[in-house]
Coordinates of C-alpha atoms in Angstrom, one line a residue:
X1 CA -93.2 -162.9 -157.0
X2 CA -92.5 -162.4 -161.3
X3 CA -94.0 -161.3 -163.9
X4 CA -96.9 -160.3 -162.7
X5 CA -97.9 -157.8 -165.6
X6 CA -101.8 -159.0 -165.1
X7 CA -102.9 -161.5 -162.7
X8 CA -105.3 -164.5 -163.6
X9 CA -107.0 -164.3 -160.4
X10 CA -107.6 -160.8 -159.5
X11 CA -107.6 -159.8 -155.8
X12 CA -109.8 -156.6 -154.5
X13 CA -107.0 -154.2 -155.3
X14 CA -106.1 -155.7 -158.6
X15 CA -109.7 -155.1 -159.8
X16 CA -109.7 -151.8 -158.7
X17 CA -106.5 -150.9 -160.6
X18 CA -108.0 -152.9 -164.0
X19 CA -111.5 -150.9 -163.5
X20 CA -109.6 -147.6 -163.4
X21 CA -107.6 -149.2 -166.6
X22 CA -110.7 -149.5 -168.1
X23 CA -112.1 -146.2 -167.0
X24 CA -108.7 -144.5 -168.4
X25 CA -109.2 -146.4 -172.0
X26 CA -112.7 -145.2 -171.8
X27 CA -111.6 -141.5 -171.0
X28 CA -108.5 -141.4 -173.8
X29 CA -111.5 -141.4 -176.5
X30 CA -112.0 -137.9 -175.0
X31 CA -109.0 -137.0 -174.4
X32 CA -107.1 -133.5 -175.9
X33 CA -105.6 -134.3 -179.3
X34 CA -102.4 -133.3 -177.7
X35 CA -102.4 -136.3 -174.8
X36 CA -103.6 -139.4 -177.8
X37 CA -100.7 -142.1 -178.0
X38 CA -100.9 -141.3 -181.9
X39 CA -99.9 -138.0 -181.8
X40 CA -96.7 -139.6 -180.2
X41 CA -95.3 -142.1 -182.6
X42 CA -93.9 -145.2 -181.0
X43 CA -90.9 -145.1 -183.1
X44 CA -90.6 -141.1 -181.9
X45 CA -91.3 -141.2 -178.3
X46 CA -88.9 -144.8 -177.6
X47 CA -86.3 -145.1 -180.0
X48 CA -83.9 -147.1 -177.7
X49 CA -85.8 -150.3 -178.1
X50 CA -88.1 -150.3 -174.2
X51 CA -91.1 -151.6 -173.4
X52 CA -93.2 -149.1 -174.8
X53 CA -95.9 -150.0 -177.5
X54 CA -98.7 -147.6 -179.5
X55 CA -101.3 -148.2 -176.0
X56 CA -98.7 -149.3 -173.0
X57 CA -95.4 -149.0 -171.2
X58 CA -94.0 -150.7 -169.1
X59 CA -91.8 -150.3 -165.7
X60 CA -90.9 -152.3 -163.3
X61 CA -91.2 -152.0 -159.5
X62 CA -88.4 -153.8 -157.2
X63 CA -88.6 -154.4 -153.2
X64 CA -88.8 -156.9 -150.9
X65 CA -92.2 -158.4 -149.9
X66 CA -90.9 -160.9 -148.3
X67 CA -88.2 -161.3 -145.3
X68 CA -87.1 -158.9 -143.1
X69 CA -87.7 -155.9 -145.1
X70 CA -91.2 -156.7 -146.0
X71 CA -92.8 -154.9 -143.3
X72 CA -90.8 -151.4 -144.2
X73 CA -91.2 -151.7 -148.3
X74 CA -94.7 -153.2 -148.7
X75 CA -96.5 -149.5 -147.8
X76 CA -94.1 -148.4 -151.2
X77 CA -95.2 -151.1 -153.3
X78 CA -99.0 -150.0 -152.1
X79 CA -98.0 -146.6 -152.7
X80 CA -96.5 -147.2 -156.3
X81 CA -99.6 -148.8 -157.5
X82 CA -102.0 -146.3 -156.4
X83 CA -100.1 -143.5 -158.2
X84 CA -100.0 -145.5 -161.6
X85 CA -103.8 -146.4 -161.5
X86 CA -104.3 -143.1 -160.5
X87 CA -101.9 -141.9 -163.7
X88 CA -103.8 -144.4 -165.5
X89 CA -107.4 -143.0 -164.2
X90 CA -106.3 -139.3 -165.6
X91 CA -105.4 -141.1 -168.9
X92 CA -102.0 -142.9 -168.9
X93 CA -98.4 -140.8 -169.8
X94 CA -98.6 -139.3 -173.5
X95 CA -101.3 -141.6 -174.3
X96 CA -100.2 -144.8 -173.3
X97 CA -101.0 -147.0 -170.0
X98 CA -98.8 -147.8 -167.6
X99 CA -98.2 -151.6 -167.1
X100 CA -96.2 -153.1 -164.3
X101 CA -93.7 -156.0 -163.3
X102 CA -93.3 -156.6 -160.3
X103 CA -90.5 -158.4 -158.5
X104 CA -89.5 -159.9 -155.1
X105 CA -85.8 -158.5 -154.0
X106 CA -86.7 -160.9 -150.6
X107 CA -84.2 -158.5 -148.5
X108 CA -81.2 -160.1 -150.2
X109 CA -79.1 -157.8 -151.8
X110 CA -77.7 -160.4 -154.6
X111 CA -81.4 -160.9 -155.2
X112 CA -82.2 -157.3 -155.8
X113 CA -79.0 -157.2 -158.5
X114 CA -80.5 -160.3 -159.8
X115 CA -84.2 -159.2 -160.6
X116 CA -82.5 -155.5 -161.9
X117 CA -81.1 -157.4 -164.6
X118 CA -84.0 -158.8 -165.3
X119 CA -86.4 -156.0 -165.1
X120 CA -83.5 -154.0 -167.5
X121 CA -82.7 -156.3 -169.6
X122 CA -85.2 -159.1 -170.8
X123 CA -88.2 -156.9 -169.8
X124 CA -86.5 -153.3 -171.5
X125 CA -89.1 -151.9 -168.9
X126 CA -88.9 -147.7 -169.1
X127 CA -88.1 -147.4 -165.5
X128 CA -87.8 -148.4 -161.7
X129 CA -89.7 -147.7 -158.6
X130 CA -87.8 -149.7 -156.1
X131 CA -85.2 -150.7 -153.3
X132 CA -85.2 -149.4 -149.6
X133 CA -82.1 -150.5 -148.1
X134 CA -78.4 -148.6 -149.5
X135 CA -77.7 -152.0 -149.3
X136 CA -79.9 -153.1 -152.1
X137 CA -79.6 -149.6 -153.2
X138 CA -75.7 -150.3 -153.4
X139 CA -76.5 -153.8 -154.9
X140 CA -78.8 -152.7 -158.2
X141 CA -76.4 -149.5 -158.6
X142 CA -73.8 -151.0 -161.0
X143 CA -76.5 -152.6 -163.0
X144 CA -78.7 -149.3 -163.6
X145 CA -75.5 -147.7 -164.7
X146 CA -74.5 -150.6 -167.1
X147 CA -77.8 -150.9 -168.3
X148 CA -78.9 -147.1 -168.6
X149 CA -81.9 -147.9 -166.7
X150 CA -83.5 -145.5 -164.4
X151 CA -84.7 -145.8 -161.1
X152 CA -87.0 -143.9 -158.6
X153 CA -85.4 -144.8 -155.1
X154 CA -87.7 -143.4 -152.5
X155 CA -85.9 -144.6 -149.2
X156 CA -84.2 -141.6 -146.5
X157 CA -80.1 -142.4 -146.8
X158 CA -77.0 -141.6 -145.9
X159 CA -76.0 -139.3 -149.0
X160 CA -72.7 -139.6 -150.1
X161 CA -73.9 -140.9 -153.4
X162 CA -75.3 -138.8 -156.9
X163 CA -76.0 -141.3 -160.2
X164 CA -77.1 -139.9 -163.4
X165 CA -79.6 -143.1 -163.6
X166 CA -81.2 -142.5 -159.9
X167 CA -83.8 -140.1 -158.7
X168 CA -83.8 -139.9 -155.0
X169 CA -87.3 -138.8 -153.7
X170 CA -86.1 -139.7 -150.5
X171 CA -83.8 -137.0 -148.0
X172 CA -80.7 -137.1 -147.1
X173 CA -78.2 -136.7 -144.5
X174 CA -78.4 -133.1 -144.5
X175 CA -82.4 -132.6 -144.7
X176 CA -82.5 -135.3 -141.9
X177 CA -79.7 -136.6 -139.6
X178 CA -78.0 -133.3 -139.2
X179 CA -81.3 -131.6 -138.9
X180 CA -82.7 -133.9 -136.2
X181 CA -79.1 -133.9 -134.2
X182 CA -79.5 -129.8 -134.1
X183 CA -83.1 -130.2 -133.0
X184 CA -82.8 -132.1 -129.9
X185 CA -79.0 -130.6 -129.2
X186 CA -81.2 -126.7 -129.4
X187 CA -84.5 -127.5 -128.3
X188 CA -84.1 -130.4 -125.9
X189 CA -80.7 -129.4 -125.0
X190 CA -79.5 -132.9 -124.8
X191 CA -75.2 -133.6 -124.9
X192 CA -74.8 -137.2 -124.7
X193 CA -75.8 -139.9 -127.2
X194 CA -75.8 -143.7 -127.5
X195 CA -75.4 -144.6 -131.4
X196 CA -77.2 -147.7 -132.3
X197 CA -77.9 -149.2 -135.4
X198 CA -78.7 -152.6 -137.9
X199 CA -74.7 -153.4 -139.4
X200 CA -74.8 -152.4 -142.9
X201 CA -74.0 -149.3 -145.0
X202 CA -76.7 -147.0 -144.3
X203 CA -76.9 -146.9 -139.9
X204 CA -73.0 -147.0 -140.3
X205 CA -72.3 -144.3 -143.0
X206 CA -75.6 -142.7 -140.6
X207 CA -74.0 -142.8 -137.5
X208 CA -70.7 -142.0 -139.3
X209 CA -71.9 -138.5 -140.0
X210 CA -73.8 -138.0 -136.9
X211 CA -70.6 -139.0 -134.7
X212 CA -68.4 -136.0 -137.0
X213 CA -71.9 -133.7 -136.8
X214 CA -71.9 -134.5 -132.7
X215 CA -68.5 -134.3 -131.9
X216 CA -67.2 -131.2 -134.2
X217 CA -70.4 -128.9 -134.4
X218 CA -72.4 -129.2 -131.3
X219 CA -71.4 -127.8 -128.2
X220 CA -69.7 -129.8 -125.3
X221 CA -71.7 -132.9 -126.8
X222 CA -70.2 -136.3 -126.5
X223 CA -70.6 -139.6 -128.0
X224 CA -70.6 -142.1 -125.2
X225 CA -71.6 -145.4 -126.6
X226 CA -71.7 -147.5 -130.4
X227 CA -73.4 -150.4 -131.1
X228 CA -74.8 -152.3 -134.1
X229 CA -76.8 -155.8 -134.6
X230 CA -77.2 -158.1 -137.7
X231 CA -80.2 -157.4 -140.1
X232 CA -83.4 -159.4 -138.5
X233 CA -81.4 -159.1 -134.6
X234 CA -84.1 -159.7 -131.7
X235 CA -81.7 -159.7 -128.6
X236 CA -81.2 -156.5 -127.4
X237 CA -80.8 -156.5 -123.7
X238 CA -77.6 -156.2 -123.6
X239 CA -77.1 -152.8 -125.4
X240 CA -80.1 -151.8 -123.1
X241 CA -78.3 -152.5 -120.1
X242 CA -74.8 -150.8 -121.5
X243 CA -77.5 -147.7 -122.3
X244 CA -79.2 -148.1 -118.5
X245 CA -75.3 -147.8 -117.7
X246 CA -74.1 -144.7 -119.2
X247 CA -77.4 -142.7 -119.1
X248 CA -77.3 -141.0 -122.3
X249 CA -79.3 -137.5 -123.3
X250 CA -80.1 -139.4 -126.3
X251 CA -81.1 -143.1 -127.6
X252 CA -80.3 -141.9 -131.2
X253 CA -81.9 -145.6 -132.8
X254 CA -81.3 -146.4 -136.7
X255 CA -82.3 -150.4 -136.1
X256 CA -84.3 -151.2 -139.2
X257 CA -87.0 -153.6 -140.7
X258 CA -88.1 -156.5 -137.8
X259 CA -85.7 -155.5 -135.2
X260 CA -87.3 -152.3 -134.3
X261 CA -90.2 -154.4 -133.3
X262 CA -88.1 -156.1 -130.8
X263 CA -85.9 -153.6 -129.8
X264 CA -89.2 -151.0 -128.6
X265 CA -90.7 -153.9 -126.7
X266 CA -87.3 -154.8 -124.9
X267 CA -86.3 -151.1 -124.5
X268 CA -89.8 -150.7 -123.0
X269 CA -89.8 -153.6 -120.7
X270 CA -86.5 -152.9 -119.4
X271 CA -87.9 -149.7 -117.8
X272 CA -86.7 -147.2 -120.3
X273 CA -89.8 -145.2 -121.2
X274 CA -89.6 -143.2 -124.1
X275 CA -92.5 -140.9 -123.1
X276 CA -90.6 -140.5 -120.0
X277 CA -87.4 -138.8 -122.3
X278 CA -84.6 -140.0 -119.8
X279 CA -83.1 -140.4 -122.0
X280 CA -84.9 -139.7 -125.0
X281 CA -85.1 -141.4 -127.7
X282 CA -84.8 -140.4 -131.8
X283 CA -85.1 -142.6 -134.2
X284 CA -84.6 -141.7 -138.5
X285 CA -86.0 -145.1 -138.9
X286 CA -89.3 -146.1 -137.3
X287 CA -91.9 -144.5 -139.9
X288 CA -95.9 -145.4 -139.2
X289 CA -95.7 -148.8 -141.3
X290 CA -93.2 -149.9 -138.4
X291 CA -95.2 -148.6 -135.4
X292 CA -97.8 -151.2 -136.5
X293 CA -95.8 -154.1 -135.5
X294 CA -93.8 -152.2 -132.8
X295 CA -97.3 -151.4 -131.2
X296 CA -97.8 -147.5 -130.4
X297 CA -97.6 -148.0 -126.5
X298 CA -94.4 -149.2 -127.2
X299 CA -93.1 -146.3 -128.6
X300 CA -95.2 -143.6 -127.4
X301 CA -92.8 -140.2 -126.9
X302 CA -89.4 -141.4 -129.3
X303 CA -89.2 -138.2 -131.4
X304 CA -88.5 -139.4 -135.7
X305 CA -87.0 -136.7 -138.0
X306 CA -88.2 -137.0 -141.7
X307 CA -90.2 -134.8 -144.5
X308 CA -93.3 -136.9 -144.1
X309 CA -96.0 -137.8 -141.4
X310 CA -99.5 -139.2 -142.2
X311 CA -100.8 -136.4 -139.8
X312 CA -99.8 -133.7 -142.1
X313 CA -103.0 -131.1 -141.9
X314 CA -103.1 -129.7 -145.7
X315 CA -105.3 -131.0 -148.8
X316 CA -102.6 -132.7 -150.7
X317 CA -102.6 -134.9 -147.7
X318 CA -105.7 -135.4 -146.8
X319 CA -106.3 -136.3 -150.2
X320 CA -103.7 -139.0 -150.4
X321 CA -104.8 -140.8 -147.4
X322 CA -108.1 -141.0 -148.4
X323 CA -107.3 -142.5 -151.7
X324 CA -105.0 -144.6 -150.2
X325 CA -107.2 -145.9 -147.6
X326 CA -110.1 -146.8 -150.4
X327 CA -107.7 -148.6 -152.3
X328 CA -105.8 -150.6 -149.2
X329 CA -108.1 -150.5 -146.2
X330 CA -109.0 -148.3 -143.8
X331 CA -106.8 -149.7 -141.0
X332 CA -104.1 -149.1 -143.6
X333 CA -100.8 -146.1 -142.3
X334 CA -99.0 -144.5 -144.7
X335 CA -95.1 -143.5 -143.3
X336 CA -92.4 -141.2 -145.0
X337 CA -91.1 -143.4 -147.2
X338 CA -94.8 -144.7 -148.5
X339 CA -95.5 -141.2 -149.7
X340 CA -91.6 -140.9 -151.1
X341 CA -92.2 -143.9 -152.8
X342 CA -95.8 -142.6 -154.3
X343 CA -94.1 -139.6 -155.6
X344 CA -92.0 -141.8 -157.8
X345 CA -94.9 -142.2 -160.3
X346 CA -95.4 -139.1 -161.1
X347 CA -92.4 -137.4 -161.2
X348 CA -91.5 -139.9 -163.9
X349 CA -94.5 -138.6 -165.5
X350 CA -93.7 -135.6 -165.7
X351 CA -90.1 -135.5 -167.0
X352 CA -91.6 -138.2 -170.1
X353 CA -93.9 -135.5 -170.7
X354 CA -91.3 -132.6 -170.6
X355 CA -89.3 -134.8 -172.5
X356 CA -91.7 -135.4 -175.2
X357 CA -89.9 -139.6 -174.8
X358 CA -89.6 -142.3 -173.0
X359 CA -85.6 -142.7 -173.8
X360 CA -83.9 -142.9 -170.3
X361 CA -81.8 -139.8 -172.2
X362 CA -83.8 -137.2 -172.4
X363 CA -86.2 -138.3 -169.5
X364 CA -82.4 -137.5 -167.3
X365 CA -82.3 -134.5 -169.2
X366 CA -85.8 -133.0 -168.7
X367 CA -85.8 -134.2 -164.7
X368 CA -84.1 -131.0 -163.2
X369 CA -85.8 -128.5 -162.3
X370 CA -89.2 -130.9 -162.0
X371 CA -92.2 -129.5 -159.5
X372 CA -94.8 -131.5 -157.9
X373 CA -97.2 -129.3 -156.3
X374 CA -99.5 -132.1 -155.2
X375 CA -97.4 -133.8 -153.1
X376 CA -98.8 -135.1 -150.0
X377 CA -95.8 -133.7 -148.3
X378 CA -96.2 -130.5 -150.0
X379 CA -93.9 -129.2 -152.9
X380 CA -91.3 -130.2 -154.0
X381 CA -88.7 -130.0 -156.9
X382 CA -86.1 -132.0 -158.6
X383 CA -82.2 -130.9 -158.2
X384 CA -79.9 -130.8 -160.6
X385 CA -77.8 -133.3 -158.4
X386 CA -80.6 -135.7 -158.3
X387 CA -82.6 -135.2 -155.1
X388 CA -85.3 -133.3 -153.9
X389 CA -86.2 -129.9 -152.1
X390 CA -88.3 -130.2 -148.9
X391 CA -88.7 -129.6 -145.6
X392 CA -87.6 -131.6 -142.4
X393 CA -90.0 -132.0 -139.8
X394 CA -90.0 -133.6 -136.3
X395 CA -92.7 -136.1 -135.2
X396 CA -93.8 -137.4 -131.6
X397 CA -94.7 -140.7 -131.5
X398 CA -98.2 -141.2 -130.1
X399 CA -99.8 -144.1 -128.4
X400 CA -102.2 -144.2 -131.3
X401 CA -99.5 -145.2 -133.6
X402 CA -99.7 -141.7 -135.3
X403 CA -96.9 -138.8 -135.0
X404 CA -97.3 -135.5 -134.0
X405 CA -95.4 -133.1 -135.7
X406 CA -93.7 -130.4 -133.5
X407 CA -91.2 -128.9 -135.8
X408 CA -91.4 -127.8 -138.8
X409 CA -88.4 -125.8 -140.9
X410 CA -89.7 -122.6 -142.6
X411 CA -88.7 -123.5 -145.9
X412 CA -87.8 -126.2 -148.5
X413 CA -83.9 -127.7 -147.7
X414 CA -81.8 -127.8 -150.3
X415 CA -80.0 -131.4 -150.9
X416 CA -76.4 -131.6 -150.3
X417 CA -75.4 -135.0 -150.8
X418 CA -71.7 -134.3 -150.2
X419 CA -71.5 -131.7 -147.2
X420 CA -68.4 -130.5 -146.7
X421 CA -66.5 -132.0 -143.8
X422 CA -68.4 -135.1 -143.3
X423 CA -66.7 -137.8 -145.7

């Protein structure tokens, strides 16, 4: 998929997003003074030559949506558009629009550096909503940097990482692999665990930290088994029987993309129950989008530690669902990294509109210190190192592919992408 700034043939969603883009031209006539495009002079507001005219601007949105990776990143690319038709609804960002490109990264890292270039380069778009993997993270890094583009990269990671030309609405190791690992070390009690994960950066740095977290901070607990698999791996009855063998506390399972779909199905036909929690299992990387292809009575009872669930009881939720829903289907679920991904949008938004500009400069400049009080998760708030505030919950997997949350931390974490003693 390129260039796809308007389609010829428009499907149901398209037509939605164009009817709201009419709706919002309609609204700009009313509009405050203070919000019309012409009270922010092109040549003021975008003086660094992007793709920003007197009515439109344009950004690009990167992931895969095809390959492995498509069944993980296609909820943000849902997610991304609804937040920009609904910017667009309310009357665009100081006046103007918001047009999109999107591109296919086809979960191949060369491909995502590839279509960066492009997105940077020939289409000058004003930013990026994009990437799930650190490896495609990794992949478009250098470019961004080169470039002075800007991207919105909504994904749960590793850490270990802080670019001026990345916004991380996503958590990191702190808010979510240490905080799961003292979760079911204090409340479940469990002292054994059996690392697994899909061989690139992010389950190795992952299980990196987890081993040092294990090993040096929680008591009398042991690593007793590491394994990882190729990106797309189906097989895995071997590790099963190496887990059967050793009888871990804790399945802790950072497979991603199409091989959780296989490993669940093995791990449950092989006996291992995780409603039965012996062991159990926890998992940073199975959100809702995966369940639907793993198949909830497949994974009824792993535990997932993240900031988002679809479950979430408060009105900021229950008002993104719904809109979501209308604009993807009913049968639609929304997982952590969907609503990570939808908060992209609109904290651009709002640093342009601190900024007074669309120059990636001064849209940097204005982004600490950022709130979002309608986020679906709650609020949140932009770091001066780049990431965001919020909490850590704990969700139990339920046959109806839905989690139920069963810890919650009091308040907001701060993000700590280089702990001390884990690099």
């Amino acid at each position: 998929m390129s260039d796809k700034k308007f389609p010829a043939k428009m499907t149901g969603a398209s037509r939605r997003a164009f009817m709201a883009g009419t709706a919002a031209m309609t609204a700009s006539l009313f509009l405050p003074k203070s919000l019309r495009a012409a009270d922010f002079p092109t040549a003021e507001v975008n003086t660094t030559g992007l793709a920003v005219t007197d009515d439109t601007v344009t950004i690009g949105i990167l992931h895969s949506v095809t390959g492995t990776m498509a069944i993980s990143e296609t909820g943000s690319v849902q997610a991304e558009k609804l937040a920009i038709e609904q910017i667009n609804a309310q009357g665009g960002i100081l006046g103007r629009k918001i047009e999109y490109i999107q591109e296919d990264g086809a979960s191949d890292w060369p491909t995502f550096a590839e279509k960066a270039r492009k997105l940077l380069v020939n289409d000058k778009v004003a930013s990026v909503m994009g990437c799930w993997t650190s490896a495609s993270r990794k992949a478009v890094l250098p470019v961004f940097e080169q470039h002075n583009g800007f991207l919105y990269y909504p994904t749960f990671y590793e850490g270990l990482e802080q670019s001026p030309n990345v916004i991380y609405t996503g958590q990191e190791a702190t808010q979510q692999i240490i905080a799961g690992l003292d979760w079911v070390s204090e409340t479940k009690g469990a002292k054994s665990f059996y690392l697994l994960g899909s061989d690139y950066i992010w389950p190795r740095t992952s299980n990196k930290i987890a081993r040092k977290h294990i090993e040096n901070f929680l008591p009398d607990s042991k690593v007793v088994g590491e394994e990882y698999y190729p990106l797309g791996h189906t097989q895995f009855n071997s590790v099963i029987n190496k887990i059967r063998l050793r009888k871990p506390d804790v399945i802790y399972a950072i497979v991603v993309g199409g091989s959780n779909v296989a490993f669940y199905k093995q791990l449950k036909a092989a006996g291992i129950d995780p409603a039965g929690e012996s062991p159990m299992v926890l998992t940073i990387s199975v959100t809702e989008d995966e369940i639907r292809g793993i198949g909830g009575e497949n994974i009824e009872g792993t535990y997932a530690c993240m900031k988002y669930f679809q479950s979430l009881q408060n009105e900021n939720n229950l008002a993104f669902v719904k809109a979501f829903k209308e604009m993807w289907g009913e049968d639609i679920v929304i997982g952590d990294v969907t609503q990570a991904a939808y908060l992209g949008p609109w904290l651009w938004k709002a640093a342009v509109e601190k900024a007074g500009s669309f120059d990636v400069d001064k849209v940097r400049e204005a982004s600490p210190g950022i709130e979002m009080t309608t986020a679906p998760e709650g609020y949140v708030k932009i770091h001066e190192n780049h990431h965001l505030w919020s909490k850590t919950r704990v969700g139990r997997a339920q046959a109806d592919g839905q989690y139920e949350v069963v810890f919650e931390t009091a308040e907001l974490v701060e993000p700590d992408p280089f702990p001390e003693g884990y690099q």
